[in-house]
Short mmCIF file of C-alpha atoms and ligand atoms in Angstrom, two decimals:
data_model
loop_
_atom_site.label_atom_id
_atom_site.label_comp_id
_atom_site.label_asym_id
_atom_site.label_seq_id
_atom_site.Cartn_x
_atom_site.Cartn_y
_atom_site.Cartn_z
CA UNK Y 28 143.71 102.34 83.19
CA UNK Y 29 141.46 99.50 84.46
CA UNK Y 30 138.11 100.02 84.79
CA UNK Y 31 135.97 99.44 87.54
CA UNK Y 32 132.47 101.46 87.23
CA UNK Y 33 131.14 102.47 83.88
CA UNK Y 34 128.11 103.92 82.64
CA UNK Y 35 126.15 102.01 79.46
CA UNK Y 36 123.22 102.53 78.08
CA UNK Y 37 121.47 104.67 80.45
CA UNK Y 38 123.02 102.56 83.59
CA UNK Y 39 126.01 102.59 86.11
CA UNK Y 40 127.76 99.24 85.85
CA UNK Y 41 129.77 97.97 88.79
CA UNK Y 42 133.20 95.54 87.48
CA UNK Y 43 134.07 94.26 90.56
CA UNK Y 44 136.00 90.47 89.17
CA UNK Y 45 137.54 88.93 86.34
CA UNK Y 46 137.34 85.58 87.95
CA UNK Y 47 134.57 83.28 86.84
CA UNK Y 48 134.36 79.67 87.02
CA UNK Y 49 132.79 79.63 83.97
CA UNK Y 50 134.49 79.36 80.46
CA UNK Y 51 131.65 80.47 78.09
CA UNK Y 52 131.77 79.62 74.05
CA UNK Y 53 129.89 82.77 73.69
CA UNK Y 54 131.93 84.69 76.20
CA UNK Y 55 132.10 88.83 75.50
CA UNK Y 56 135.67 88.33 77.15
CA UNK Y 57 137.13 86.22 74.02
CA UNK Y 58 136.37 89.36 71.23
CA UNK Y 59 136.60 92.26 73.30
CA UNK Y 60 137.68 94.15 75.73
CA UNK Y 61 134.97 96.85 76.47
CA UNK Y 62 131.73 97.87 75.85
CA UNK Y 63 131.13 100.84 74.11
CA UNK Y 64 134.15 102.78 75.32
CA UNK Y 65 134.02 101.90 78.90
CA UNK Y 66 137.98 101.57 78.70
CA UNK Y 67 139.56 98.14 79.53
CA UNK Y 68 137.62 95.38 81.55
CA UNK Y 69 140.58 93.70 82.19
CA UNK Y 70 141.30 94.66 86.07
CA UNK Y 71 145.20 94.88 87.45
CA UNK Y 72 143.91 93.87 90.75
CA UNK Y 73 140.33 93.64 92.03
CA UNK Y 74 138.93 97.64 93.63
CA UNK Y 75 138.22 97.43 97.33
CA UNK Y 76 135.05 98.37 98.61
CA UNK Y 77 136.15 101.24 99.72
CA UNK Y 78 137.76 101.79 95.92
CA UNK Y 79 134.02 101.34 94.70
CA UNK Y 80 132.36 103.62 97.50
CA UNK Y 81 134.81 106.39 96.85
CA UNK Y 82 134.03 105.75 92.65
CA UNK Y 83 130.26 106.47 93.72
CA UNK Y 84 130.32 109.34 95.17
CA UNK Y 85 131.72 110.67 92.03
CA UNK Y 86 128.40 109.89 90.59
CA UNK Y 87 125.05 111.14 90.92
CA UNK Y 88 123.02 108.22 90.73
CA UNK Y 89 119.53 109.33 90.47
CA UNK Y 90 120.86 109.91 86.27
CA UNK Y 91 121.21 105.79 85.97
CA UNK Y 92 118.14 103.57 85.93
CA UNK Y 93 119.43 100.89 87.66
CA UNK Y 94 123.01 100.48 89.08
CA UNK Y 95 124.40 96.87 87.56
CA UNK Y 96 126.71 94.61 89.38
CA UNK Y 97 128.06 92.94 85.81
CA UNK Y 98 131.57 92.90 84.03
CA UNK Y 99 133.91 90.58 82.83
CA UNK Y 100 133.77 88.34 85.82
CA UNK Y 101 131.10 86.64 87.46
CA UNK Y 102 130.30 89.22 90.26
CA UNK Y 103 129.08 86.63 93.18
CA UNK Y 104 132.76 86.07 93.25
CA UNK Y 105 132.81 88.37 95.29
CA UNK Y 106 128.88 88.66 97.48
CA UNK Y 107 130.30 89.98 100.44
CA UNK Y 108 131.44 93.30 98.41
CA UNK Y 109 128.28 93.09 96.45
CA UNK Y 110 126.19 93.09 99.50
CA UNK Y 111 128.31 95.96 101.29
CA UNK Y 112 128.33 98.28 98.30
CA UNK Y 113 124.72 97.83 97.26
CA UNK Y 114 123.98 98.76 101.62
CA UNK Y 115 126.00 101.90 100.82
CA UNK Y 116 123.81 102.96 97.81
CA UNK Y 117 120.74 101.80 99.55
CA UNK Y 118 121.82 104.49 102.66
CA UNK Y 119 122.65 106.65 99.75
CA UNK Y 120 119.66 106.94 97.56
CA UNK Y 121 117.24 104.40 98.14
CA UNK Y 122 115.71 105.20 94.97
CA UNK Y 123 118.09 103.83 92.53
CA UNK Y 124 117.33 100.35 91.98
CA UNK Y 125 120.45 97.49 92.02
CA UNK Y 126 120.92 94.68 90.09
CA UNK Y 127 123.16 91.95 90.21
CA UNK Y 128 124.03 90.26 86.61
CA UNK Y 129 124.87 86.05 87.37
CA UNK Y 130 125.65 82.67 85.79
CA UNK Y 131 123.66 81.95 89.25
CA UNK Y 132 126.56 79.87 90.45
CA UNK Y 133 126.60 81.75 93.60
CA UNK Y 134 125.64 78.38 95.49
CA UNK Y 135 128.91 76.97 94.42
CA UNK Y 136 130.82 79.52 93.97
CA UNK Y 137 130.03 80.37 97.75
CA UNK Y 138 130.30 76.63 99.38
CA UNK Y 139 126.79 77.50 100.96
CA UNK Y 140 122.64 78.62 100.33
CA UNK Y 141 123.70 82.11 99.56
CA UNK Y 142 120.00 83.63 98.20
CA UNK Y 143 119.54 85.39 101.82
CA UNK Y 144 122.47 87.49 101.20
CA UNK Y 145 120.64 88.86 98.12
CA UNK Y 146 118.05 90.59 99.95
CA UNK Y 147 117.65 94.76 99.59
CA UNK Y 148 118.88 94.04 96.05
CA UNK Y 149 115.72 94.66 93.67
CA UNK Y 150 117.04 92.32 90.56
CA UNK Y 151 119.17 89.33 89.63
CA UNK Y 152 119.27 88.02 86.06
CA UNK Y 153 120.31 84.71 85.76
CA UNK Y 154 121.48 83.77 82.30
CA UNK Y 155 119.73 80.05 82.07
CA UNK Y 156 121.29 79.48 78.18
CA UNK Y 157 119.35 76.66 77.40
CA UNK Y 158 116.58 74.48 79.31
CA UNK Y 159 119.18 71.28 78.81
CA UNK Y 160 121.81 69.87 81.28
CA UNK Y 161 124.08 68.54 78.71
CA UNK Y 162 124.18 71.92 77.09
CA UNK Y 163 124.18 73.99 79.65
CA UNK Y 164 127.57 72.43 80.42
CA UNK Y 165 128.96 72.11 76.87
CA UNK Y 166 128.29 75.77 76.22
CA UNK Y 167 129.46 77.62 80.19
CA UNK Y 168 132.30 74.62 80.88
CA UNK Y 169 131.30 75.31 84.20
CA UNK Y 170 134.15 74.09 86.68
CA UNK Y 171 131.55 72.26 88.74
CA UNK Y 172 130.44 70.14 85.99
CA UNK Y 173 127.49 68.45 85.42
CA UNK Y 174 125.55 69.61 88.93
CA UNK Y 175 126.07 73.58 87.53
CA UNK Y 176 122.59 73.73 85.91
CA UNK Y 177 120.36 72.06 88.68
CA UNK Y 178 122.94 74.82 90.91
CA UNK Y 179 121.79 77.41 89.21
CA UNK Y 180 118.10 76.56 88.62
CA UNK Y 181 117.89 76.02 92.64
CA UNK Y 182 119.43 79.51 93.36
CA UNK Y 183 116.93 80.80 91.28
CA UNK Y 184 114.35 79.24 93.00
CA UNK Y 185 115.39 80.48 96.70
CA UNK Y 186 116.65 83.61 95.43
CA UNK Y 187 113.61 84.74 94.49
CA UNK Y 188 112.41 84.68 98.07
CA UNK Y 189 114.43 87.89 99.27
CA UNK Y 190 114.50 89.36 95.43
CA UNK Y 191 111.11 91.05 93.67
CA UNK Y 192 112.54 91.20 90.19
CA UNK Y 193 113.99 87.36 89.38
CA UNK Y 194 114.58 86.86 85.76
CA UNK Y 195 116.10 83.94 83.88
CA UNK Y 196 117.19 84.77 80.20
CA UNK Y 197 118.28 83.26 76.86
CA UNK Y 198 119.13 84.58 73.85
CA UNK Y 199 117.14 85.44 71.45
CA UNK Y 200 118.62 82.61 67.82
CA UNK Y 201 120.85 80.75 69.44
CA UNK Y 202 118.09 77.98 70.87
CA UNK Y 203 114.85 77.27 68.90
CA UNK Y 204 111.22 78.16 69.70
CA UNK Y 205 110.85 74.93 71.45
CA UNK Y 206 113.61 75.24 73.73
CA UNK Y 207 112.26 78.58 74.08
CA UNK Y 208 108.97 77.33 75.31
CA UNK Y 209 110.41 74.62 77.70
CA UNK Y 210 112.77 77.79 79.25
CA UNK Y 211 109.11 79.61 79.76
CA UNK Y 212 108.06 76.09 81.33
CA UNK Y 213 110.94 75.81 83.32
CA UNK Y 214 110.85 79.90 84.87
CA UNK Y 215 106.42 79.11 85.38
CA UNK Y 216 107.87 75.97 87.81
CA UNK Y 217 109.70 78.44 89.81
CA UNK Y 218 107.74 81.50 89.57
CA UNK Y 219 110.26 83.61 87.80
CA UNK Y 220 109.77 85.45 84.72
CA UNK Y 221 111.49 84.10 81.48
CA UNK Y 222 113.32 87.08 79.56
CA UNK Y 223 114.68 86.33 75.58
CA UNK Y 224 117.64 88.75 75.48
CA UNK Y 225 118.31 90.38 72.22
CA UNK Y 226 121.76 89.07 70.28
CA UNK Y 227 124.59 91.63 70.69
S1 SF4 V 28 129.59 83.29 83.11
FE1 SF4 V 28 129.74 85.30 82.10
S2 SF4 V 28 131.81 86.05 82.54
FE2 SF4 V 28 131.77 83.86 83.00
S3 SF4 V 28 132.57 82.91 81.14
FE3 SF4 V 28 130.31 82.90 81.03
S4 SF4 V 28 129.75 84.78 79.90
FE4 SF4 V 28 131.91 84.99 80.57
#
């Protein structure tokens, strides 16, 4: 049984991909295969919108906080269904708030400026990693190469135009206080707020 919408820690997730054109050293992906019972990540074949419509109505989403495009894929892989699903929860119940989970490779994923699609969604966390090119690479093996992190910083930048809630994250041990600081630096220069993620 693949699955395609789960619910974790107090939020309905949305696992719309399993492509990514990212190969991450720290990737969930490599040592498991869920999270916390969701069933398997691993899709036979990606849901149609319609698929993921039909899985909402079976839920009553004014239980979730937030509904959270984010599995084991990189879910701009797939905006268009992003931006049609999250216009059917909007018409749904405008008060549940949607986020969108990205390496912020949509640029290049997409072959285009893709922020304006993101508006009516109300938050997209970027994971930034590290405030270094060289590592940035080393660590995603991005499939764009060395351009990926000036990519992603730029999306952030636009994105936040048409989003309220832009955050870029790292992890909390895995980069030292003062690559901590120069990640705050680098989120004050584009006006987004700077998030250190617990370690799972
Ligand atoms: S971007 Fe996300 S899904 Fe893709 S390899 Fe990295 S951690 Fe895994």
């Amino acid at each position: 049984m693949m699955t395609v919408l789960y619910a974790y820690q107090g939020n309905l997730y949305v696992n719309l991909t399993n492509r990514c054109p990212c190969r991450c050293t720290f990737c969930l992906r490599q040592t498991r295969d869920e999270m916390d019972g969701s069933g398997s990540l691993w899709l036979d074949r990606e849901p149609t919108v319609d698929e993921v419509k039909a899985g909402l109505d079976r839920h009553d989403l004014s239980k979730y906080g937030e509904v959270v495009f984010c599995g084991f894929g990189e879910p701009t892989e797939r905006l268009d269904a992003i931006v049609e699903i999250t216009r059917y929860i909007k018409e749904n119940d405008p008060s549940v708030p949607v986020r969108v989970n990205t390496n912020g490779l949509s640029d290049l994923i997409n072959g285009r400026d893709t922020a304006a699609d993101f508006a009516g969604i109300d938050a997209v966390s970027i994971s930034l990693n590290t405030p270094d090119p060289e590592e940035y690479l080393r660590l995603t093996r991005s499939k764009f190469g060395p351009g990926s992190f000036n990519a992603m910083l730029t999306f952030a930048g636009n994105v936040k135009n048409y989003v309220p809630k832009v955050t870029l994250s790292t992890v909390s041990t895995t980069i030292t206080p003062q690559e901590e600081e120069r990640c705050a630096e680098i989120c004050r220069g584009l006006g987004v707020t700077y998030r250190i993620r617990p370690f799972e």
